[in-house]
PDB file of C-alpha atoms in Angstrom:
ATOM      1  CA  MET A 282      18.126 -22.412  87.862  1.00 71.00           C
ATOM      2  CA  PRO A 283      20.549 -19.805  89.220  1.00 83.00           C
ATOM      3  CA  VAL A 284      19.590 -16.274  88.158  1.00 93.00           C
ATOM      4  CA  ARG A 285      22.827 -14.478  88.879  1.00 95.00           C
ATOM      5  CA  ASP A 286      23.537 -12.125  85.981  1.00 96.00           C
ATOM      6  CA  LYS A 287      20.411 -13.316  84.143  1.00 97.00           C
ATOM      7  CA  GLY A 288      18.185 -10.742  82.471  1.00 98.00           C
ATOM      8  CA  VAL A 289      14.742 -10.755  84.108  1.00 98.00           C
ATOM      9  CA  VAL A 290      11.608  -8.722  83.382  1.00 98.00           C
ATOM     10  CA  VAL A 291       8.806  -8.518  85.953  1.00 98.00           C
ATOM     11  CA  THR A 292       5.557  -6.843  84.935  1.00 98.00           C
ATOM     12  CA  GLY A 293       3.276  -5.281  87.536  1.00 97.00           C
ATOM     13  CA  ALA A 294       6.356  -4.998  89.754  1.00 98.00           C
ATOM     14  CA  GLY A 295       5.521  -1.688  91.402  1.00 97.00           C
ATOM     15  CA  HIS A 296       3.462  -3.278  94.159  1.00 95.00           C
ATOM     16  CA  GLY A 297       2.505  -6.542  95.823  1.00 93.00           C
ATOM     17  CA  ILE A 298       3.621  -9.865  94.411  1.00 95.00           C
ATOM     18  CA  GLY A 299       5.471  -8.272  91.489  1.00 96.00           C
ATOM     19  CA  ARG A 300       7.510  -6.054  93.791  1.00 97.00           C
ATOM     20  CA  ALA A 301       8.359  -9.031  96.011  1.00 97.00           C
ATOM     21  CA  LEU A 302       9.389 -11.140  93.001  1.00 97.00           C
ATOM     22  CA  ALA A 303      11.608  -8.379  91.620  1.00 98.00           C
ATOM     23  CA  THR A 304      13.185  -7.834  95.026  1.00 98.00           C
ATOM     24  CA  ARG A 305      13.843 -11.542  95.619  1.00 97.00           C
ATOM     25  CA  LEU A 306      15.410 -12.135  92.212  1.00 98.00           C
ATOM     26  CA  ALA A 307      17.551  -9.008  92.428  1.00 98.00           C
ATOM     27  CA  ALA A 308      18.813 -10.213  95.807  1.00 97.00           C
ATOM     28  CA  GLU A 309      19.912 -13.427  94.086  1.00 97.00           C
ATOM     29  CA  GLY A 310      21.940 -11.479  91.543  1.00 97.00           C
ATOM     30  CA  ALA A 311      19.494 -11.126  88.656  1.00 98.00           C
ATOM     31  CA  ARG A 312      19.501  -8.003  86.512  1.00 98.00           C
ATOM     32  CA  VAL A 313      15.886  -6.944  86.845  1.00 98.00           C
ATOM     33  CA  VAL A 314      13.744  -4.701  84.673  1.00 98.00           C
ATOM     34  CA  VAL A 315      10.866  -3.348  86.765  1.00 98.00           C
ATOM     35  CA  ASN A 316       7.703  -2.719  84.779  1.00 98.00           C
ATOM     36  CA  ASP A 317       4.517  -1.134  86.072  1.00 97.00           C
ATOM     37  CA  LEU A 318       1.731   1.053  84.773  1.00 96.00           C
ATOM     38  CA  ASP A 319       2.477   3.250  87.799  1.00 97.00           C
ATOM     39  CA  ALA A 320       5.655   4.996  86.651  1.00 97.00           C
ATOM     40  CA  GLU A 321       6.504   6.358  90.097  1.00 98.00           C
ATOM     41  CA  ALA A 322       6.224   2.902  91.635  1.00 98.00           C
ATOM     42  CA  ALA A 323       8.418   1.384  88.919  1.00 98.00           C
ATOM     43  CA  VAL A 324      11.115   3.978  89.541  1.00 98.00           C
ATOM     44  CA  ARG A 325      10.860   3.548  93.314  1.00 98.00           C
ATOM     45  CA  VAL A 326      11.170  -0.247  93.257  1.00 98.00           C
ATOM     46  CA  ALA A 327      13.972  -0.159  90.687  1.00 98.00           C
ATOM     47  CA  GLY A 328      15.850   2.248  92.946  1.00 98.00           C
ATOM     48  CA  GLU A 329      15.345  -0.010  95.953  1.00 98.00           C
ATOM     49  CA  ILE A 330      16.691  -3.132  94.252  1.00 98.00           C
ATOM     50  CA  GLY A 331      19.225  -1.712  91.802  1.00 98.00           C
ATOM     51  CA  GLY A 332      17.013  -2.539  88.847  1.00 98.00           C
ATOM     52  CA  TYR A 333      15.980  -0.700  85.705  1.00 98.00           C
ATOM     53  CA  PRO A 334      12.568   1.006  85.574  1.00 98.00           C
ATOM     54  CA  ALA A 335      10.447   0.570  82.455  1.00 98.00           C
ATOM     55  CA  SER A 336       6.963   1.927  83.046  1.00 96.00           C
ATOM     56  CA  GLY A 337       4.108   1.351  80.616  1.00 96.00           C
ATOM     57  CA  ASP A 338       1.158  -0.866  79.793  1.00 97.00           C
ATOM     58  CA  ALA A 339       2.483  -4.395  79.334  1.00 96.00           C
ATOM     59  CA  ALA A 340      -0.928  -5.614  78.175  1.00 96.00           C
ATOM     60  CA  THR A 341      -1.236  -3.783  74.862  1.00 97.00           C
ATOM     61  CA  GLU A 342       0.600  -4.859  71.739  1.00 97.00           C
ATOM     62  CA  GLN A 343       2.351  -1.507  71.495  1.00 98.00           C
ATOM     63  CA  GLY A 344       3.151  -1.442  75.209  1.00 98.00           C
ATOM     64  CA  VAL A 345       4.646  -4.920  75.433  1.00 98.00           C
ATOM     65  CA  THR A 346       6.664  -4.323  72.263  1.00 98.00           C
ATOM     66  CA  ALA A 347       8.118  -1.161  73.781  1.00 98.00           C
ATOM     67  CA  LEU A 348       8.858  -2.996  77.037  1.00 98.00           C
ATOM     68  CA  VAL A 349      10.648  -5.873  75.309  1.00 98.00           C
ATOM     69  CA  GLU A 350      12.708  -3.437  73.247  1.00 98.00           C
ATOM     70  CA  ALA A 351      13.620  -1.377  76.317  1.00 98.00           C
ATOM     71  CA  ALA A 352      14.521  -4.491  78.311  1.00 98.00           C
ATOM     72  CA  ARG A 353      16.686  -5.883  75.536  1.00 98.00           C
ATOM     73  CA  GLY A 354      18.362  -2.526  75.175  1.00 97.00           C
ATOM     74  CA  HIS A 355      19.271  -2.556  78.856  1.00 97.00           C
ATOM     75  CA  LEU A 356      19.869  -6.266  79.464  1.00 97.00           C
ATOM     76  CA  GLY A 357      21.162  -7.402  76.088  1.00 97.00           C
ATOM     77  CA  SER A 358      18.847 -10.410  76.224  1.00 96.00           C
ATOM     78  CA  ILE A 359      15.840 -11.466  78.261  1.00 98.00           C
ATOM     79  CA  ASP A 360      16.323 -14.805  80.008  1.00 98.00           C
ATOM     80  CA  VAL A 361      13.263 -14.821  82.266  1.00 98.00           C
ATOM     81  CA  TRP A 362       9.907 -13.120  81.734  1.00 98.00           C
ATOM     82  CA  ILE A 363       7.525 -12.931  84.691  1.00 98.00           C
ATOM     83  CA  GLY A 364       4.109 -11.770  83.541  1.00 98.00           C
ATOM     84  CA  ASN A 365       2.693 -10.725  86.886  1.00 97.00           C
ATOM     85  CA  ALA A 366       0.397  -7.805  86.053  1.00 95.00           C
ATOM     86  CA  GLY A 367      -3.276  -8.648  86.497  1.00 95.00           C
ATOM     87  CA  ILE A 368      -6.646  -7.112  87.300  1.00 95.00           C
ATOM     88  CA  ASP A 369      -9.854  -8.150  89.082  1.00 93.00           C
ATOM     89  CA  ARG A 370     -12.654  -6.148  87.526  1.00 92.00           C
ATOM     90  CA  GLY A 371     -16.379  -6.778  87.235  1.00 91.00           C
ATOM     91  CA  ASN A 372     -18.861  -8.636  89.441  1.00 89.00           C
ATOM     92  CA  GLY A 373     -21.346 -11.330  88.461  1.00 92.00           C
ATOM     93  CA  LEU A 374     -23.518 -10.991  85.393  1.00 94.00           C
ATOM     94  CA  LEU A 375     -23.432  -7.227  85.902  1.00 94.00           C
ATOM     95  CA  ALA A 376     -19.819  -7.187  84.676  1.00 96.00           C
ATOM     96  CA  THR A 377     -19.793  -4.904  81.652  1.00 97.00           C
ATOM     97  CA  GLU A 378     -18.402  -5.487  78.184  1.00 97.00           C
ATOM     98  CA  GLU A 379     -15.553  -3.180  79.201  1.00 97.00           C
ATOM     99  CA  ASP A 380     -14.857  -5.293  82.315  1.00 97.00           C
ATOM    100  CA  TRP A 381     -14.690  -8.463  80.225  1.00 98.00           C
ATOM    101  CA  ALA A 382     -12.498  -6.860  77.573  1.00 98.00           C
ATOM    102  CA  ALA A 383     -10.071  -5.355  80.095  1.00 97.00           C
ATOM    103  CA  SER A 384      -9.777  -8.650  81.991  1.00 97.00           C
ATOM    104  CA  HIS A 385      -9.038 -10.534  78.788  1.00 98.00           C
ATOM    105  CA  GLU A 386      -6.469  -7.962  77.645  1.00 97.00           C
ATOM    106  CA  VAL A 387      -4.512  -7.850  80.915  1.00 98.00           C
ATOM    107  CA  ASN A 388      -4.928 -11.382  82.247  1.00 98.00           C
ATOM    108  CA  VAL A 389      -4.628 -13.287  78.954  1.00 98.00           C
ATOM    109  CA  LEU A 390      -3.529 -11.362  75.881  1.00 98.00           C
ATOM    110  CA  ALA A 391      -0.646  -9.685  77.698  1.00 98.00           C
ATOM    111  CA  HIS A 392       0.949 -13.137  77.970  1.00 98.00           C
ATOM    112  CA  VAL A 393       0.151 -14.046  74.371  1.00 98.00           C
ATOM    113  CA  ARG A 394       1.728 -10.843  73.090  1.00 98.00           C
ATOM    114  CA  ALA A 395       4.840 -11.258  75.217  1.00 98.00           C
ATOM    115  CA  ALA A 396       5.283 -14.882  74.137  1.00 98.00           C
ATOM    116  CA  ARG A 397       5.100 -13.937  70.466  1.00 98.00           C
ATOM    117  CA  LEU A 398       8.073 -11.630  70.963  1.00 98.00           C
ATOM    118  CA  LEU A 399      10.143 -13.853  73.246  1.00 98.00           C
ATOM    119  CA  VAL A 400       9.609 -17.535  72.489  1.00 98.00           C
ATOM    120  CA  PRO A 401      10.959 -17.677  68.899  1.00 98.00           C
ATOM    121  CA  GLY A 402      14.314 -16.310  70.072  1.00 98.00           C
ATOM    122  CA  TRP A 403      14.402 -18.679  73.025  1.00 98.00           C
ATOM    123  CA  VAL A 404      13.673 -21.633  70.753  1.00 98.00           C
ATOM    124  CA  GLU A 405      16.505 -20.575  68.477  1.00 98.00           C
ATOM    125  CA  ARG A 406      19.012 -20.428  71.332  1.00 97.00           C
ATOM    126  CA  GLY A 407      17.526 -23.378  73.258  1.00 98.00           C
ATOM    127  CA  SER A 408      16.661 -21.679  76.556  1.00 97.00           C
ATOM    128  CA  GLY A 409      14.235 -19.259  78.167  1.00 98.00           C
ATOM    129  CA  ARG A 410      11.715 -19.100  80.991  1.00 98.00           C
ATOM    130  CA  PHE A 411       8.149 -17.752  80.845  1.00 98.00           C
ATOM    131  CA  VAL A 412       6.377 -17.377  84.198  1.00 98.00           C
ATOM    132  CA  VAL A 413       2.809 -16.144  84.696  1.00 98.00           C
ATOM    133  CA  THR A 414       1.047 -15.134  87.896  1.00 96.00           C
ATOM    134  CA  ALA A 415      -2.240 -16.894  87.354  1.00 95.00           C
ATOM    135  CA  SER A 416      -3.940 -17.322  90.790  1.00 93.00           C
ATOM    136  CA  ALA A 417      -5.645 -20.373  92.233  1.00 94.00           C
ATOM    137  CA  ALA A 418      -8.748 -18.983  90.498  1.00 93.00           C
ATOM    138  CA  GLY A 419      -7.173 -20.227  87.275  1.00 95.00           C
ATOM    139  CA  LEU A 420      -7.277 -23.804  88.601  1.00 96.00           C
ATOM    140  CA  LEU A 421     -10.440 -23.643  90.681  1.00 94.00           C
ATOM    141  CA  THR A 422     -12.640 -20.569  90.285  1.00 92.00           C
ATOM    142  CA  MET A 423     -13.515 -17.316  92.041  1.00 88.00           C
ATOM    143  CA  ILE A 424     -16.905 -16.884  93.662  1.00 89.00           C
ATOM    144  CA  GLY A 425     -18.495 -13.632  92.539  1.00 88.00           C
ATOM    145  CA  SER A 426     -16.151 -12.720  89.713  1.00 91.00           C
ATOM    146  CA  PRO A 427     -16.677 -14.459  86.360  1.00 95.00           C
ATOM    147  CA  THR A 428     -14.291 -12.062  84.604  1.00 97.00           C
ATOM    148  CA  TYR A 429     -11.408 -12.949  86.911  1.00 95.00           C
ATOM    149  CA  SER A 430     -12.223 -16.676  86.960  1.00 96.00           C
ATOM    150  CA  VAL A 431     -12.538 -17.034  83.204  1.00 97.00           C
ATOM    151  CA  SER A 432      -9.517 -14.913  82.335  1.00 97.00           C
ATOM    152  CA  LYS A 433      -7.284 -16.653  84.867  1.00 97.00           C
ATOM    153  CA  HIS A 434      -8.409 -20.057  83.580  1.00 98.00           C
ATOM    154  CA  ALA A 435      -7.439 -18.844  80.115  1.00 98.00           C
ATOM    155  CA  CYS A 436      -4.102 -17.637  81.479  1.00 98.00           C
ATOM    156  CA  VAL A 437      -3.338 -21.110  82.824  1.00 98.00           C
ATOM    157  CA  ALA A 438      -4.556 -22.731  79.604  1.00 98.00           C
ATOM    158  CA  PHE A 439      -2.247 -20.572  77.489  1.00 98.00           C
ATOM    159  CA  ALA A 440       0.692 -21.334  79.783  1.00 98.00           C
ATOM    160  CA  GLU A 441      -0.081 -25.064  79.499  1.00 98.00           C
ATOM    161  CA  TRP A 442      -0.142 -24.790  75.727  1.00 98.00           C
ATOM    162  CA  LEU A 443       3.214 -22.988  75.708  1.00 98.00           C
ATOM    163  CA  SER A 444       4.735 -25.656  77.941  1.00 98.00           C
ATOM    164  CA  LEU A 445       3.530 -28.655  75.972  1.00 98.00           C
ATOM    165  CA  THR A 446       4.532 -27.020  72.686  1.00 98.00           C
ATOM    166  CA  TYR A 447       8.007 -25.744  73.539  1.00 98.00           C
ATOM    167  CA  ARG A 448       9.403 -27.616  76.536  1.00 97.00           C
ATOM    168  CA  HIS A 449      11.492 -29.897  74.302  1.00 98.00           C
ATOM    169  CA  ARG A 450      12.996 -26.734  72.770  1.00 98.00           C
ATOM    170  CA  GLY A 451      14.397 -25.544  76.103  1.00 97.00           C
ATOM    171  CA  VAL A 452      11.559 -23.183  77.046  1.00 98.00           C
ATOM    172  CA  VAL A 453      10.401 -23.588  80.651  1.00 98.00           C
ATOM    173  CA  VAL A 454       6.887 -22.358  81.451  1.00 98.00           C
ATOM    174  CA  GLN A 455       5.499 -21.996  84.969  1.00 98.00           C
ATOM    175  CA  ALA A 456       2.220 -20.750  86.465  1.00 98.00           C
ATOM    176  CA  ILE A 457       2.094 -19.237  89.951  1.00 97.00           C
ATOM    177  CA  CYS A 458      -1.308 -20.022  91.506  1.00 96.00           C
ATOM    178  CA  PRO A 459      -1.701 -18.642  95.044  1.00 93.00           C
ATOM    179  CA  GLN A 460      -4.948 -18.178  96.945  1.00 90.00           C
ATOM    180  CA  GLY A 461      -5.274 -15.122  99.200  1.00 79.00           C
ATOM    181  CA  VAL A 462      -2.223 -12.863  99.277  1.00 74.00           C
ATOM    182  CA  ARG A 463      -1.998  -9.662 101.303  1.00 71.00           C
ATOM    183  CA  THR A 464      -2.090  -7.220  98.424  1.00 60.00           C
ATOM    184  CA  ARG A 465      -4.286  -4.337  97.281  1.00 52.00           C
ATOM    185  CA  MET A 466      -6.371  -6.852  95.315  1.00 56.00           C
ATOM    186  CA  LEU A 467      -7.235  -8.745  98.513  1.00 47.00           C
ATOM    187  CA  ASP A 468      -7.984  -5.478 100.306  1.00 53.00           C
ATOM    188  CA  ASN A 469     -10.425  -4.567  97.545  1.00 53.00           C
ATOM    189  CA  ALA A 470     -12.172  -7.961  97.728  1.00 49.00           C
ATOM    190  CA  LYS A 471     -13.722  -7.089 101.081  1.00 56.00           C
ATOM    191  CA  PRO A 472     -16.764  -9.425 100.951  1.00 56.00           C
ATOM    192  CA  LEU A 473     -14.519 -12.359  99.997  1.00 53.00           C
ATOM    193  CA  GLN A 474     -11.505 -11.696 102.221  1.00 49.00           C
ATOM    194  CA  GLU A 475     -12.430 -14.408 104.719  1.00 57.00           C
ATOM    195  CA  LEU A 476     -13.001 -16.985 101.983  1.00 53.00           C
ATOM    196  CA  LEU A 477      -9.797 -16.142 100.115  1.00 50.00           C
ATOM    197  CA  SER A 478      -7.868 -16.313 103.389  1.00 48.00           C
ATOM    198  CA  HIS A 479      -9.309 -19.716 104.367  1.00 54.00           C
ATOM    199  CA  ASP A 480      -5.879 -21.361 104.154  1.00 55.00           C
ATOM    200  CA  ALA A 481      -4.151 -18.234 105.507  1.00 76.00           C
ATOM    201  CA  ALA A 482      -3.411 -15.155 103.467  1.00 80.00           C
ATOM    202  CA  LEU A 483       0.271 -15.183 102.564  1.00 91.00           C
ATOM    203  CA  THR A 484       2.532 -12.194 102.195  1.00 92.00           C
ATOM    204  CA  PRO A 485       3.865 -11.264  98.753  1.00 93.00           C
ATOM    205  CA  GLU A 486       7.279 -12.290 100.076  1.00 95.00           C
ATOM    206  CA  ASP A 487       5.935 -15.795 100.788  1.00 94.00           C
ATOM    207  CA  VAL A 488       4.841 -16.067  97.146  1.00 94.00           C
ATOM    208  CA  ALA A 489       8.205 -14.770  95.959  1.00 95.00           C
ATOM    209  CA  GLU A 490      10.004 -17.376  98.052  1.00 95.00           C
ATOM    210  CA  ALA A 491       7.821 -20.183  96.698  1.00 94.00           C
ATOM    211  CA  THR A 492       8.537 -18.960  93.185  1.00 95.00           C
ATOM    212  CA  TRP A 493      12.263 -18.758  93.849  1.00 95.00           C
ATOM    213  CA  GLN A 494      12.249 -22.369  95.012  1.00 94.00           C
ATOM    214  CA  ALA A 495      10.199 -23.372  91.942  1.00 95.00           C
ATOM    215  CA  LEU A 496      12.808 -21.918  89.615  1.00 94.00           C
ATOM    216  CA  HIS A 497      15.102 -24.732  90.720  1.00 93.00           C
ATOM    217  CA  HIS A 498      12.828 -27.642  89.780  1.00 90.00           C
ATOM    218  CA  ASP A 499      10.978 -26.321  86.706  1.00 93.00           C
ATOM    219  CA  ARG A 500       7.625 -27.790  87.817  1.00 95.00           C
ATOM    220  CA  PHE A 501       4.762 -26.180  85.889  1.00 98.00           C
ATOM    221  CA  LEU A 502       2.480 -25.362  88.824  1.00 97.00           C
ATOM    222  CA  VAL A 503       3.863 -23.110  91.538  1.00 97.00           C
ATOM    223  CA  LEU A 504       1.531 -23.503  94.527  1.00 96.00           C
ATOM    224  CA  PRO A 505       2.395 -21.190  97.456  1.00 94.00           C
ATOM    225  CA  HIS A 506      -0.708 -22.678  99.140  1.00 94.00           C
ATOM    226  CA  PRO A 507      -0.019 -26.448  98.837  1.00 92.00           C
ATOM    227  CA  GLN A 508      -3.683 -27.203  99.654  1.00 93.00           C
ATOM    228  CA  VAL A 509      -4.623 -25.977  96.190  1.00 94.00           C
ATOM    229  CA  ALA A 510      -3.255 -29.215  94.709  1.00 95.00           C
ATOM    230  CA  THR A 511      -5.800 -31.210  96.746  1.00 94.00           C
ATOM    231  CA  TYR A 512      -8.672 -28.907  95.781  1.00 93.00           C
ATOM    232  CA  TYR A 513      -7.637 -29.126  92.131  1.00 95.00           C
ATOM    233  CA  ALA A 514      -7.614 -32.920  92.273  1.00 96.00           C
ATOM    234  CA  HIS A 515     -11.060 -32.997  93.913  1.00 94.00           C
ATOM    235  CA  ARG A 516     -12.414 -30.629  91.281  1.00 94.00           C
ATOM    236  CA  ALA A 517     -11.198 -32.946  88.523  1.00 96.00           C
ATOM    237  CA  THR A 518     -12.198 -36.296  90.038  1.00 97.00           C
ATOM    238  CA  ASP A 519     -15.586 -35.396  91.559  1.00 96.00           C
ATOM    239  CA  THR A 520     -16.697 -32.253  89.791  1.00 95.00           C
ATOM    240  CA  ASP A 521     -20.320 -32.271  90.934  1.00 96.00           C
ATOM    241  CA  ARG A 522     -19.366 -32.679  94.577  1.00 95.00           C
ATOM    242  CA  TRP A 523     -16.849 -29.857  94.224  1.00 93.00           C
ATOM    243  CA  LEU A 524     -19.412 -27.589  92.536  1.00 94.00           C
ATOM    244  CA  GLY A 525     -21.871 -28.408  95.298  1.00 95.00           C
ATOM    245  CA  GLY A 526     -19.338 -27.367  97.905  1.00 92.00           C
ATOM    246  CA  MET A 527     -18.631 -24.122  96.095  1.00 91.00           C
ATOM    247  CA  ASN A 528     -22.355 -23.456  95.782  1.00 93.00           C
ATOM    248  CA  LYS A 529     -22.664 -23.964  99.543  1.00 91.00           C
ATOM    249  CA  LEU A 530     -20.075 -21.223 100.013  1.00 88.00           C
ATOM    250  CA  GLN A 531     -21.979 -19.007  97.586  1.00 89.00           C
ATOM    251  CA  ARG A 532     -25.205 -19.501  99.557  1.00 91.00           C
ATOM    252  CA  ARG A 533     -23.419 -18.749 102.811  1.00 88.00           C
ATOM    253  CA  LEU A 534     -22.155 -15.464 101.432  1.00 84.00           C
ATOM    254  CA  GLU A 535     -25.647 -14.618 100.170  1.00 87.00           C
ATOM    255  CA  ASP A 536     -27.111 -15.379 103.615  1.00 85.00           C
ATOM    256  CA  GLN A 537     -24.511 -13.090 105.178  1.00 81.00           C
ATOM    257  CA  GLY A 538     -25.295 -10.394 102.652  1.00 73.00           C
ATOM    258  CA  THR A 539     -21.674 -10.316 101.495  1.00 65.00           C
ATOM    259  CA  ALA A 540     -21.969 -11.944  98.054  1.00 61.00           C
ATOM    260  CA  ARG A 541     -20.506  -9.826  95.266  1.00 57.00           C
TER     261      ARG A 541
END
């Protein structure tokens, strides 16, 4: 799928993976709207890539509505939506009600709200692309963080539902599922950095490149760490063995005093 002159929105594009995605697509000729809660970052990245800054909270109903309206006003139409914004908040059973609610809002409902506004128009015209940054945690799990694990599983599940419901109408849905990526989120996951980097922590640019390649074949899962496909298959075909292996990792972290 060439993106030259296509209208693209990237949420959470002020830093990390979102910034790399916006930069890569702009370099390929896309007209990119850069969204981020950090207004200064959105303006900075938009200036760097020749994009259009649209700061705001893309998770709330009001915020995503304003973003879609602003993007359509600038682009004319939105051809590709990349819902990249996400949070990792709350540890173990001590995660608060607020942690659970915020994780669900940003990691799940942001995509639901965007799809409500975008998909009907795409179905009518017969084309559109909805991409979510879901994380390998959405296929496997995340030791220590139930809020992140559950919300990212839900993110993948919603993307699957969109794909199976609308693919025959011309709507392509894809889920980016990397493991460790050198971003602020990985920096903040100090006790788990070694585990998340087991198959090498990639750069945001590596993820952007994998996503760019995936835009050409429309495959649902975008796996910057190819090993994730093997882990996912093992999880499905021998669940108890997989859970036992994950529990072994949990115990190792507890023995090291680094469990979250």
